[in-house]
Amino acid sequence: MKLTTKFLGISLANPLVLASGILGTTGASLAAAVKAGAGAATSKSVWLRRHDGHSNPTVLNLGGGNLLNAVGLPHGGIEEARVEFENFRKLSSAPLFASIAASNFEEFGETAAAVAELKPDLMELNISCPNVESEFGRPFACSIRDTKKVVKIVKKKCGAIPLAVKLSPNVENIAEIARAAETAGADAITAVNTVGPGMVIDIETAEPILLNRVGGLSGPAIRPLAVRAVWEIFEAVKIPIIGTGGVANGRDAIEMMEAGASLVGIGSAAKDGLEIFGKIKKEIEKWCESRGIENISELTGKAHRS
Ligand code: RRO
């Protein structure tokens, strides 16, 4: 069977994508994910100017593959992205997805324009980071109005580069936010960012462990929530979905596609080693072959037909 797929005209060797935030800071680490088997790799969210994240501790391992993070969107700025994207291109011909972040509407437009010049294969608009609320207020992805406004601004700057909008699961109705993004011109939806915010307390010191006190939850614990979100978004919009949230094996990736995803993001599961991409690919292939499925895209949205 064939794992190759097309997403908004982009050819991928398989539907697995390194999600933003995990190993996406350098060209070498992005290329390593592709070499290990990812069909595409997404950068850490790029800022126009240097942005310092939170101080340590920023990531807690909760066990069972689950993480609580408040990294706080650190990035060196557009010149760093230029160098690292060039490094990636020297090492790999696979699609590169550029995640972008900013603190306000205007800066999102400027960042999109600057990143478009770096010619990524897709731009992913990160309006759903749960860890910078104290700095910038509520994420745009928590409001229909803000989502529409920022997508309109950014879409104008993307030129021919397709635009995916990364949504937050921390909303009452994710389908209506997805619809707002689609109406405003988004070409795809990435769902979901981390869940929360959550908190873990050191019971001896009686203090929250993360320096930011709260952080976003990721890993297998959030997978059913992500699957439900993707399922609802698939019902609500016509644009394709990158399903992300707790996928850790072939079964999970297939489930995410059946819920409606065309591509599947792998984030937390990659923290223990990039071999995960090859392993998931093999599991998908074996499952599909035993069921006579010839084309991976047959899986997308299958749960809506049953
Ligand atoms: O850097 C982070 O703290 C972070 C980001 Br940008 C995001 O989108 N989601 C997340 O859980 N952490």
PDB file of C-alpha atoms and ligand atoms in Angstrom:
ATOM      1  CA  MET A   1       0.000   0.000   0.000  1.00  0.00           C
ATOM      2  CA  LYS A   2       1.009   3.606  -0.502  1.00  0.00           C
ATOM      3  CA  LEU A   3       1.526   6.060   2.323  1.00  0.00           C
ATOM      4  CA  THR A   4       2.223   8.983  -0.023  1.00  0.00           C
ATOM      5  CA  THR A   5      -0.321  11.735   0.143  1.00  0.00           C
ATOM      6  CA  LYS A   6      -1.083  15.236  -1.109  1.00  0.00           C
ATOM      7  CA  PHE A   7      -2.124  18.040   1.191  1.00  0.00           C
ATOM      8  CA  LEU A   8      -3.122  21.364  -0.390  1.00  0.00           C
ATOM      9  CA  GLY A   9      -0.944  20.487  -3.374  1.00  0.00           C
ATOM     10  CA  ILE A  10       2.051  19.561  -1.195  1.00  0.00           C
ATOM     11  CA  SER A  11       3.430  16.045  -1.782  1.00  0.00           C
ATOM     12  CA  LEU A  12       4.325  14.105   1.361  1.00  0.00           C
ATOM     13  CA  ALA A  13       5.963  10.677   1.637  1.00  0.00           C
ATOM     14  CA  ASN A  14       3.482   9.860   4.406  1.00  0.00           C
ATOM     15  CA  PRO A  15       0.864  11.730   6.506  1.00  0.00           C
ATOM     16  CA  LEU A  16       2.973  11.995   9.682  1.00  0.00           C
ATOM     17  CA  VAL A  17       4.158  15.497  10.571  1.00  0.00           C
ATOM     18  CA  LEU A  18       6.538  16.584  13.301  1.00  0.00           C
ATOM     19  CA  ALA A  19       4.298  18.940  15.329  1.00  0.00           C
ATOM     20  CA  SER A  20       5.455  22.417  16.235  1.00  0.00           C
ATOM     21  CA  GLY A  21       7.345  22.872  19.486  1.00  0.00           C
ATOM     22  CA  ILE A  22       9.115  19.544  19.580  1.00  0.00           C
ATOM     23  CA  LEU A  23      12.623  19.547  18.080  1.00  0.00           C
ATOM     24  CA  GLY A  24      11.678  22.296  15.636  1.00  0.00           C
ATOM     25  CA  THR A  25      14.277  24.939  16.470  1.00  0.00           C
ATOM     26  CA  THR A  26      17.150  23.916  14.207  1.00  0.00           C
ATOM     27  CA  GLY A  27      17.323  22.826  10.582  1.00  0.00           C
ATOM     28  CA  ALA A  28      19.262  19.754  11.676  1.00  0.00           C
ATOM     29  CA  SER A  29      16.618  18.600  14.162  1.00  0.00           C
ATOM     30  CA  LEU A  30      13.786  19.213  11.676  1.00  0.00           C
ATOM     31  CA  ALA A  31      15.696  17.219   9.056  1.00  0.00           C
ATOM     32  CA  ALA A  32      16.394  14.450  11.575  1.00  0.00           C
ATOM     33  CA  ALA A  33      12.633  14.009  12.056  1.00  0.00           C
ATOM     34  CA  VAL A  34      12.163  13.622   8.309  1.00  0.00           C
ATOM     35  CA  LYS A  35      15.096  11.219   8.059  1.00  0.00           C
ATOM     36  CA  ALA A  36      13.500   9.154  10.837  1.00  0.00           C
ATOM     37  CA  GLY A  37      10.292   8.927   8.816  1.00  0.00           C
ATOM     38  CA  ALA A  38       8.171  12.073   9.173  1.00  0.00           C
ATOM     39  CA  GLY A  39       6.468  13.179   5.952  1.00  0.00           C
ATOM     40  CA  ALA A  40       6.942  16.869   6.884  1.00  0.00           C
ATOM     41  CA  ALA A  41       8.351  18.870   9.773  1.00  0.00           C
ATOM     42  CA  THR A  42       6.961  21.947  11.549  1.00  0.00           C
ATOM     43  CA  SER A  43       9.256  24.576  13.041  1.00  0.00           C
ATOM     44  CA  LYS A  44       8.993  25.956  16.551  1.00  0.00           C
ATOM     45  CA  SER A  45       6.847  29.107  16.348  1.00  0.00           C
ATOM     46  CA  VAL A  46       8.899  31.844  14.674  1.00  0.00           C
ATOM     47  CA  TRP A  47       8.910  35.387  16.054  1.00  0.00           C
ATOM     48  CA  LEU A  48       9.874  38.456  14.090  1.00  0.00           C
ATOM     49  CA  ARG A  49      12.131  39.641  16.901  1.00  0.00           C
ATOM     50  CA  ARG A  50      13.816  37.605  19.620  1.00  0.00           C
ATOM     51  CA  HIS A  51      11.369  36.469  22.278  1.00  0.00           C
ATOM     52  CA  ASP A  52      12.546  34.915  25.529  1.00  0.00           C
ATOM     53  CA  GLY A  53      10.428  32.144  26.932  1.00  0.00           C
ATOM     54  CA  HIS A  54       9.858  31.290  30.578  1.00  0.00           C
ATOM     55  CA  SER A  55      12.658  30.225  32.906  1.00  0.00           C
ATOM     56  CA  ASN A  56      13.099  26.643  34.062  1.00  0.00           C
ATOM     57  CA  PRO A  57      11.412  24.455  35.015  1.00  0.00           C
ATOM     58  CA  THR A  58       9.440  24.648  31.768  1.00  0.00           C
ATOM     59  CA  VAL A  59       8.506  21.019  31.100  1.00  0.00           C
ATOM     60  CA  LEU A  60       7.265  18.364  33.532  1.00  0.00           C
ATOM     61  CA  ASN A  61       7.160  14.676  32.679  1.00  0.00           C
ATOM     62  CA  LEU A  62       3.896  13.399  34.171  1.00  0.00           C
ATOM     63  CA  GLY A  63       4.479   9.772  33.200  1.00  0.00           C
ATOM     64  CA  GLY A  64       2.610   7.697  30.638  1.00  0.00           C
ATOM     65  CA  GLY A  65       3.992   9.911  27.867  1.00  0.00           C
ATOM     66  CA  ASN A  66       2.180  12.977  29.182  1.00  0.00           C
ATOM     67  CA  LEU A  67       3.829  16.373  29.598  1.00  0.00           C
ATOM     68  CA  LEU A  68       2.907  19.685  31.173  1.00  0.00           C
ATOM     69  CA  ASN A  69       4.784  22.547  29.515  1.00  0.00           C
ATOM     70  CA  ALA A  70       5.119  26.276  29.865  1.00  0.00           C
ATOM     71  CA  VAL A  71       8.041  26.932  27.581  1.00  0.00           C
ATOM     72  CA  GLY A  72       6.663  30.405  26.857  1.00  0.00           C
ATOM     73  CA  LEU A  73       7.297  30.686  23.119  1.00  0.00           C
ATOM     74  CA  PRO A  74      11.050  31.253  23.046  1.00  0.00           C
ATOM     75  CA  HIS A  75      12.528  32.055  19.640  1.00  0.00           C
ATOM     76  CA  GLY A  76      15.585  33.870  18.309  1.00  0.00           C
ATOM     77  CA  GLY A  77      13.758  35.891  15.649  1.00  0.00           C
ATOM     78  CA  ILE A  78      13.423  35.943  11.872  1.00  0.00           C
ATOM     79  CA  GLU A  79      17.151  35.889  11.066  1.00  0.00           C
ATOM     80  CA  GLU A  80      17.583  32.749  13.108  1.00  0.00           C
ATOM     81  CA  ALA A  81      14.644  31.198  11.237  1.00  0.00           C
ATOM     82  CA  ARG A  82      16.230  32.159   7.901  1.00  0.00           C
ATOM     83  CA  VAL A  83      19.475  30.365   8.800  1.00  0.00           C
ATOM     84  CA  GLU A  84      17.748  27.281  10.177  1.00  0.00           C
ATOM     85  CA  PHE A  85      15.311  26.966   7.243  1.00  0.00           C
ATOM     86  CA  GLU A  86      18.295  27.177   4.863  1.00  0.00           C
ATOM     87  CA  ASN A  87      20.061  24.499   6.902  1.00  0.00           C
ATOM     88  CA  PHE A  88      16.967  22.321   6.622  1.00  0.00           C
ATOM     89  CA  ARG A  89      16.802  22.776   2.844  1.00  0.00           C
ATOM     90  CA  LYS A  90      20.426  21.667   2.541  1.00  0.00           C
ATOM     91  CA  LEU A  91      19.635  18.467   4.417  1.00  0.00           C
ATOM     92  CA  SER A  92      16.154  17.570   3.198  1.00  0.00           C
ATOM     93  CA  SER A  93      13.770  18.038   0.293  1.00  0.00           C
ATOM     94  CA  ALA A  94      10.716  17.203   2.428  1.00  0.00           C
ATOM     95  CA  PRO A  95       8.022  19.839   3.065  1.00  0.00           C
ATOM     96  CA  LEU A  96       8.794  22.380   5.780  1.00  0.00           C
ATOM     97  CA  PHE A  97       5.901  23.897   7.713  1.00  0.00           C
ATOM     98  CA  ALA A  98       6.626  27.241   9.430  1.00  0.00           C
ATOM     99  CA  SER A  99       4.744  27.943  12.637  1.00  0.00           C
ATOM    100  CA  ILE A 100       4.474  31.650  13.432  1.00  0.00           C
ATOM    101  CA  ALA A 101       3.713  33.558  16.636  1.00  0.00           C
ATOM    102  CA  ALA A 102       3.313  37.210  17.594  1.00  0.00           C
ATOM    103  CA  SER A 103       1.960  39.354  20.385  1.00  0.00           C
ATOM    104  CA  ASN A 104      -0.692  41.349  18.494  1.00  0.00           C
ATOM    105  CA  PHE A 105      -2.579  41.557  15.173  1.00  0.00           C
ATOM    106  CA  GLU A 106      -0.168  43.946  13.483  1.00  0.00           C
ATOM    107  CA  GLU A 107       2.877  41.940  14.458  1.00  0.00           C
ATOM    108  CA  PHE A 108       1.233  38.745  13.161  1.00  0.00           C
ATOM    109  CA  GLY A 109       0.933  40.425   9.761  1.00  0.00           C
ATOM    110  CA  GLU A 110       4.566  41.557   9.801  1.00  0.00           C
ATOM    111  CA  THR A 111       5.767  38.124  10.908  1.00  0.00           C
ATOM    112  CA  ALA A 112       3.748  36.356   8.204  1.00  0.00           C
ATOM    113  CA  ALA A 113       5.193  38.663   5.548  1.00  0.00           C
ATOM    114  CA  ALA A 114       8.756  38.054   6.752  1.00  0.00           C
ATOM    115  CA  VAL A 115       8.287  34.275   7.036  1.00  0.00           C
ATOM    116  CA  ALA A 116       6.624  34.088   3.592  1.00  0.00           C
ATOM    117  CA  GLU A 117       9.933  35.331   2.150  1.00  0.00           C
ATOM    118  CA  LEU A 118      11.589  32.206   3.563  1.00  0.00           C
ATOM    119  CA  LYS A 119       9.247  30.173   1.334  1.00  0.00           C
ATOM    120  CA  PRO A 120       8.039  27.447   3.690  1.00  0.00           C
ATOM    121  CA  ASP A 121       5.692  24.908   2.091  1.00  0.00           C
ATOM    122  CA  LEU A 122       2.959  25.864   4.544  1.00  0.00           C
ATOM    123  CA  MET A 123       2.492  28.531   7.194  1.00  0.00           C
ATOM    124  CA  GLU A 124       0.920  27.466  10.511  1.00  0.00           C
ATOM    125  CA  LEU A 125      -0.594  30.326  12.444  1.00  0.00           C
ATOM    126  CA  ASN A 126      -0.156  29.649  16.159  1.00  0.00           C
ATOM    127  CA  ILE A 127      -2.921  31.577  17.905  1.00  0.00           C
ATOM    128  CA  SER A 128      -3.462  28.990  20.613  1.00  0.00           C
ATOM    129  CA  CYS A 129      -0.424  28.875  22.924  1.00  0.00           C
ATOM    130  CA  PRO A 130      -1.862  28.594  26.441  1.00  0.00           C
ATOM    131  CA  ASN A 131       1.344  29.757  28.152  1.00  0.00           C
ATOM    132  CA  VAL A 132       1.594  33.450  27.381  1.00  0.00           C
ATOM    133  CA  GLU A 133      -1.771  34.660  28.646  1.00  0.00           C
ATOM    134  CA  SER A 134      -0.150  36.722  31.420  1.00  0.00           C
ATOM    135  CA  GLU A 135       1.992  38.453  28.760  1.00  0.00           C
ATOM    136  CA  PHE A 136      -0.451  38.877  25.848  1.00  0.00           C
ATOM    137  CA  GLY A 137      -3.943  38.098  27.132  1.00  0.00           C
ATOM    138  CA  ARG A 138      -6.320  35.391  26.030  1.00  0.00           C
ATOM    139  CA  PRO A 139      -5.194  33.446  22.917  1.00  0.00           C
ATOM    140  CA  PHE A 140      -6.872  34.669  19.705  1.00  0.00           C
ATOM    141  CA  ALA A 141      -8.064  31.098  19.080  1.00  0.00           C
ATOM    142  CA  CYS A 142     -10.451  31.464  22.046  1.00  0.00           C
ATOM    143  CA  SER A 143     -12.498  34.129  20.230  1.00  0.00           C
ATOM    144  CA  ILE A 144     -14.394  33.982  16.930  1.00  0.00           C
ATOM    145  CA  ARG A 145     -13.777  37.680  16.338  1.00  0.00           C
ATOM    146  CA  ASP A 146     -10.034  37.583  17.040  1.00  0.00           C
ATOM    147  CA  THR A 147      -9.597  34.413  14.971  1.00  0.00           C
ATOM    148  CA  LYS A 148     -11.314  35.984  11.966  1.00  0.00           C
ATOM    149  CA  LYS A 149      -9.364  39.201  12.293  1.00  0.00           C
ATOM    150  CA  VAL A 150      -5.906  37.627  12.574  1.00  0.00           C
ATOM    151  CA  VAL A 151      -6.538  35.056   9.825  1.00  0.00           C
ATOM    152  CA  LYS A 152      -7.627  37.826   7.422  1.00  0.00           C
ATOM    153  CA  ILE A 153      -4.494  39.848   8.193  1.00  0.00           C
ATOM    154  CA  VAL A 154      -2.117  36.905   7.865  1.00  0.00           C
ATOM    155  CA  LYS A 155      -3.739  35.362   4.782  1.00  0.00           C
ATOM    156  CA  LYS A 156      -3.051  38.567   2.826  1.00  0.00           C
ATOM    157  CA  LYS A 157       0.662  38.204   3.574  1.00  0.00           C
ATOM    158  CA  CYS A 158       0.975  34.518   2.671  1.00  0.00           C
ATOM    159  CA  GLY A 159       0.859  34.888  -1.115  1.00  0.00           C
ATOM    160  CA  ALA A 160       0.728  31.407  -2.628  1.00  0.00           C
ATOM    161  CA  ILE A 161       1.792  29.699   0.609  1.00  0.00           C
ATOM    162  CA  PRO A 162      -1.105  27.752   2.144  1.00  0.00           C
ATOM    163  CA  LEU A 163      -2.197  28.816   5.617  1.00  0.00           C
ATOM    164  CA  ALA A 164      -3.125  26.411   8.419  1.00  0.00           C
ATOM    165  CA  VAL A 165      -4.561  27.819  11.652  1.00  0.00           C
ATOM    166  CA  LYS A 166      -3.685  26.014  14.891  1.00  0.00           C
ATOM    167  CA  LEU A 167      -6.661  25.961  17.222  1.00  0.00           C
ATOM    168  CA  SER A 168      -7.047  25.659  20.959  1.00  0.00           C
ATOM    169  CA  PRO A 169      -8.993  22.825  22.577  1.00  0.00           C
ATOM    170  CA  ASN A 170      -9.699  25.152  25.515  1.00  0.00           C
ATOM    171  CA  VAL A 171     -12.911  26.574  24.095  1.00  0.00           C
ATOM    172  CA  GLU A 172     -16.581  25.761  24.378  1.00  0.00           C
ATOM    173  CA  ASN A 173     -17.140  25.216  20.672  1.00  0.00           C
ATOM    174  CA  ILE A 174     -14.058  24.510  18.550  1.00  0.00           C
ATOM    175  CA  ALA A 175     -16.156  23.893  15.432  1.00  0.00           C
ATOM    176  CA  GLU A 176     -17.368  27.494  15.345  1.00  0.00           C
ATOM    177  CA  ILE A 177     -13.791  28.788  15.695  1.00  0.00           C
ATOM    178  CA  ALA A 178     -12.739  26.506  12.817  1.00  0.00           C
ATOM    179  CA  ARG A 179     -15.616  27.839  10.733  1.00  0.00           C
ATOM    180  CA  ALA A 180     -14.519  31.400  11.501  1.00  0.00           C
ATOM    181  CA  ALA A 181     -10.968  30.577  10.379  1.00  0.00           C
ATOM    182  CA  GLU A 182     -12.281  29.007   7.163  1.00  0.00           C
ATOM    183  CA  THR A 183     -14.525  31.998   6.421  1.00  0.00           C
ATOM    184  CA  ALA A 184     -11.582  34.352   6.953  1.00  0.00           C
ATOM    185  CA  GLY A 185      -9.476  32.485   4.383  1.00  0.00           C
ATOM    186  CA  ALA A 186      -7.648  29.648   6.173  1.00  0.00           C
ATOM    187  CA  ASP A 187      -6.640  26.778   3.881  1.00  0.00           C
ATOM    188  CA  ALA A 188      -6.383  24.200   6.678  1.00  0.00           C
ATOM    189  CA  ILE A 189      -6.899  23.702  10.405  1.00  0.00           C
ATOM    190  CA  THR A 190      -4.383  22.231  12.810  1.00  0.00           C
ATOM    191  CA  ALA A 191      -6.134  20.817  15.855  1.00  0.00           C
ATOM    192  CA  VAL A 192      -5.285  20.838  18.697  1.00  0.00           C
ATOM    193  CA  ASN A 193      -2.747  22.762  20.762  1.00  0.00           C
ATOM    194  CA  THR A 194      -2.183  21.703  24.367  1.00  0.00           C
ATOM    195  CA  VAL A 195      -4.983  21.447  26.919  1.00  0.00           C
ATOM    196  CA  GLY A 196      -5.288  23.596  29.978  1.00  0.00           C
ATOM    197  CA  PRO A 197      -3.830  25.384  31.617  1.00  0.00           C
ATOM    198  CA  GLY A 198      -2.971  22.736  34.185  1.00  0.00           C
ATOM    199  CA  MET A 199      -0.948  22.826  37.390  1.00  0.00           C
ATOM    200  CA  VAL A 200       1.264  20.418  39.340  1.00  0.00           C
ATOM    201  CA  ILE A 201       2.248  21.239  42.939  1.00  0.00           C
ATOM    202  CA  ASP A 202       5.305  20.030  44.832  1.00  0.00           C
ATOM    203  CA  ILE A 203       3.564  18.841  47.991  1.00  0.00           C
ATOM    204  CA  GLU A 204       6.645  19.393  50.188  1.00  0.00           C
ATOM    205  CA  THR A 205       7.255  23.017  49.266  1.00  0.00           C
ATOM    206  CA  ALA A 206       3.546  23.514  48.539  1.00  0.00           C
ATOM    207  CA  GLU A 207       4.501  25.462  45.401  1.00  0.00           C
ATOM    208  CA  PRO A 208       3.539  24.952  41.759  1.00  0.00           C
ATOM    209  CA  ILE A 209       6.516  23.261  40.059  1.00  0.00           C
ATOM    210  CA  LEU A 210       6.440  25.117  36.753  1.00  0.00           C
ATOM    211  CA  LEU A 211       7.951  28.560  37.091  1.00  0.00           C
ATOM    212  CA  ASN A 212       4.980  29.879  35.109  1.00  0.00           C
ATOM    213  CA  ARG A 213       2.818  28.016  37.659  1.00  0.00           C
ATOM    214  CA  VAL A 214       0.518  26.687  34.896  1.00  0.00           C
ATOM    215  CA  GLY A 215       1.144  24.964  31.577  1.00  0.00           C
ATOM    216  CA  GLY A 216      -0.370  23.080  28.649  1.00  0.00           C
ATOM    217  CA  LEU A 217      -1.040  19.348  28.899  1.00  0.00           C
ATOM    218  CA  SER A 218      -0.010  17.054  26.038  1.00  0.00           C
ATOM    219  CA  GLY A 219       0.400  13.331  25.442  1.00  0.00           C
ATOM    220  CA  PRO A 220      -1.932  10.311  25.390  1.00  0.00           C
ATOM    221  CA  ALA A 221      -4.148  11.819  28.126  1.00  0.00           C
ATOM    222  CA  ILE A 222      -5.481  14.406  25.683  1.00  0.00           C
ATOM    223  CA  ARG A 223      -5.931  12.115  22.658  1.00  0.00           C
ATOM    224  CA  PRO A 224      -9.683  11.455  23.068  1.00  0.00           C
ATOM    225  CA  LEU A 225     -10.245  15.174  23.399  1.00  0.00           C
ATOM    226  CA  ALA A 226      -8.209  15.873  20.244  1.00  0.00           C
ATOM    227  CA  VAL A 227     -10.033  13.133  18.341  1.00  0.00           C
ATOM    228  CA  ARG A 228     -13.379  14.617  19.356  1.00  0.00           C
ATOM    229  CA  ALA A 229     -12.225  18.102  18.319  1.00  0.00           C
ATOM    230  CA  VAL A 230     -11.060  16.844  14.910  1.00  0.00           C
ATOM    231  CA  TRP A 231     -14.314  14.949  14.469  1.00  0.00           C
ATOM    232  CA  GLU A 232     -16.359  18.105  15.168  1.00  0.00           C
ATOM    233  CA  ILE A 233     -14.179  20.293  12.922  1.00  0.00           C
ATOM    234  CA  PHE A 234     -14.493  17.793  10.055  1.00  0.00           C
ATOM    235  CA  GLU A 235     -18.272  18.087  10.324  1.00  0.00           C
ATOM    236  CA  ALA A 236     -18.086  21.898  10.334  1.00  0.00           C
ATOM    237  CA  VAL A 237     -15.619  22.845   7.572  1.00  0.00           C
ATOM    238  CA  LYS A 238     -14.526  21.792   4.079  1.00  0.00           C
ATOM    239  CA  ILE A 239     -10.805  22.613   4.493  1.00  0.00           C
ATOM    240  CA  PRO A 240      -8.438  19.758   5.486  1.00  0.00           C
ATOM    241  CA  ILE A 241      -7.217  19.090   9.027  1.00  0.00           C
ATOM    242  CA  ILE A 242      -3.841  18.300  10.576  1.00  0.00           C
ATOM    243  CA  GLY A 243      -4.917  16.204  13.602  1.00  0.00           C
ATOM    244  CA  THR A 244      -2.567  16.592  16.552  1.00  0.00           C
ATOM    245  CA  GLY A 245      -2.881  15.506  20.162  1.00  0.00           C
ATOM    246  CA  GLY A 246      -1.507  12.483  21.973  1.00  0.00           C
ATOM    247  CA  VAL A 247      -0.868  10.263  18.949  1.00  0.00           C
ATOM    248  CA  ALA A 248       1.736   7.695  20.008  1.00  0.00           C
ATOM    249  CA  ASN A 249       1.295   4.665  17.741  1.00  0.00           C
ATOM    250  CA  GLY A 250      -0.204   3.427  14.490  1.00  0.00           C
ATOM    251  CA  ARG A 251      -3.619   2.793  15.980  1.00  0.00           C
ATOM    252  CA  ASP A 252      -3.818   6.355  17.293  1.00  0.00           C
ATOM    253  CA  ALA A 253      -2.800   7.815  13.916  1.00  0.00           C
ATOM    254  CA  ILE A 254      -5.448   5.750  12.121  1.00  0.00           C
ATOM    255  CA  GLU A 255      -8.056   6.863  14.671  1.00  0.00           C
ATOM    256  CA  MET A 256      -7.107  10.516  14.094  1.00  0.00           C
ATOM    257  CA  MET A 257      -7.495  10.084  10.339  1.00  0.00           C
ATOM    258  CA  GLU A 258     -10.824   8.299  10.708  1.00  0.00           C
ATOM    259  CA  ALA A 259     -11.982  11.264  12.831  1.00  0.00           C
ATOM    260  CA  GLY A 260     -11.203  13.541   9.883  1.00  0.00           C
ATOM    261  CA  ALA A 261      -7.487  14.339   9.767  1.00  0.00           C
ATOM    262  CA  SER A 262      -5.645  14.330   6.440  1.00  0.00           C
ATOM    263  CA  LEU A 263      -2.272  14.647   8.169  1.00  0.00           C
ATOM    264  CA  VAL A 264      -1.327  13.580  11.701  1.00  0.00           C
ATOM    265  CA  GLY A 265       0.912  15.641  13.977  1.00  0.00           C
ATOM    266  CA  ILE A 266       3.301  13.861  16.322  1.00  0.00           C
ATOM    267  CA  GLY A 267       4.530  15.959  19.239  1.00  0.00           C
ATOM    268  CA  SER A 268       5.052  14.595  22.730  1.00  0.00           C
ATOM    269  CA  ALA A 269       5.599  11.034  21.454  1.00  0.00           C
ATOM    270  CA  ALA A 270       8.748  12.239  19.658  1.00  0.00           C
ATOM    271  CA  LYS A 271      10.401  13.362  22.873  1.00  0.00           C
ATOM    272  CA  ASP A 272      11.789   9.899  23.631  1.00  0.00           C
ATOM    273  CA  GLY A 273      13.289   9.396  20.192  1.00  0.00           C
ATOM    274  CA  LEU A 274      12.558   9.998  16.544  1.00  0.00           C
ATOM    275  CA  GLU A 275      12.326   6.235  15.856  1.00  0.00           C
ATOM    276  CA  ILE A 276       8.644   6.742  16.689  1.00  0.00           C
ATOM    277  CA  PHE A 277       8.027   7.946  13.111  1.00  0.00           C
ATOM    278  CA  GLY A 278       9.332   4.745  11.513  1.00  0.00           C
ATOM    279  CA  LYS A 279       7.467   2.644  14.061  1.00  0.00           C
ATOM    280  CA  ILE A 280       4.118   4.393  13.496  1.00  0.00           C
ATOM    281  CA  LYS A 281       4.545   4.199   9.722  1.00  0.00           C
ATOM    282  CA  LYS A 282       5.141   0.436   9.860  1.00  0.00           C
ATOM    283  CA  GLU A 283       2.112  -0.075  12.117  1.00  0.00           C
ATOM    284  CA  ILE A 284      -0.143   1.915   9.777  1.00  0.00           C
ATOM    285  CA  GLU A 285       1.136   0.012   6.733  1.00  0.00           C
ATOM    286  CA  LYS A 286       0.614  -3.374   8.375  1.00  0.00           C
ATOM    287  CA  TRP A 287      -2.904  -2.468   9.485  1.00  0.00           C
ATOM    288  CA  CYS A 288      -3.886  -1.116   6.076  1.00  0.00           C
ATOM    289  CA  GLU A 289      -2.415  -4.057   4.178  1.00  0.00           C
ATOM    290  CA  SER A 290      -4.253  -6.588   6.346  1.00  0.00           C
ATOM    291  CA  ARG A 291      -7.503  -4.789   5.461  1.00  0.00           C
ATOM    292  CA  GLY A 292      -6.884  -4.260   1.776  1.00  0.00           C
ATOM    293  CA  ILE A 293      -6.571  -0.478   2.091  1.00  0.00           C
ATOM    294  CA  GLU A 294      -4.405   0.707  -0.807  1.00  0.00           C
ATOM    295  CA  ASN A 295      -4.408   4.435  -0.295  1.00  0.00           C
ATOM    296  CA  ILE A 296      -3.881   6.103   3.075  1.00  0.00           C
ATOM    297  CA  SER A 297      -6.227   8.958   2.226  1.00  0.00           C
ATOM    298  CA  GLU A 298      -9.117   6.472   2.216  1.00  0.00           C
ATOM    299  CA  LEU A 299      -8.993   6.689   6.021  1.00  0.00           C
ATOM    300  CA  THR A 300      -9.739  10.416   6.296  1.00  0.00           C
ATOM    301  CA  GLY A 301     -13.192  10.977   7.738  1.00  0.00           C
ATOM    302  CA  LYS A 302     -14.126   7.276   7.701  1.00  0.00           C
ATOM    303  CA  ALA A 303     -15.785   7.600  11.126  1.00  0.00           C
ATOM    304  CA  HIS A 304     -18.308   9.996   9.608  1.00  0.00           C
ATOM    305  CA  ARG A 305     -19.495   7.469   7.113  1.00  0.00           C
ATOM    306  CA  SER A 306     -20.217   4.731   9.634  1.00  0.00           C
TER     307      SER A 306
HETATM  308  O1  RRO B   1       6.192  27.592  23.878  1.00  0.00           O
HETATM  309  C1  RRO B   1       5.209  27.163  24.516  1.00  0.00           C
HETATM  310  O2  RRO B   1       5.090  27.321  25.754  1.00  0.00           O
HETATM  311  C2  RRO B   1       4.072  26.505  23.878  1.00  0.00           C
HETATM  312  C3  RRO B   1       3.507  26.893  22.681  1.00  0.00           C
HETATM  313 BR1  RRO B   1       4.242  28.202  21.612  1.00  0.00          BR
HETATM  314  C4  RRO B   1       2.324  26.270  22.205  1.00  0.00           C
HETATM  315  O3  RRO B   1       1.737  26.598  21.158  1.00  0.00           O
HETATM  316  N1  RRO B   1       1.796  25.293  22.976  1.00  0.00           N
HETATM  317  C5  RRO B   1       2.355  24.921  24.118  1.00  0.00           C
HETATM  318  O4  RRO B   1       1.829  24.028  24.775  1.00  0.00           O
HETATM  319  N2  RRO B   1       3.500  25.516  24.565  1.00  0.00           N
END
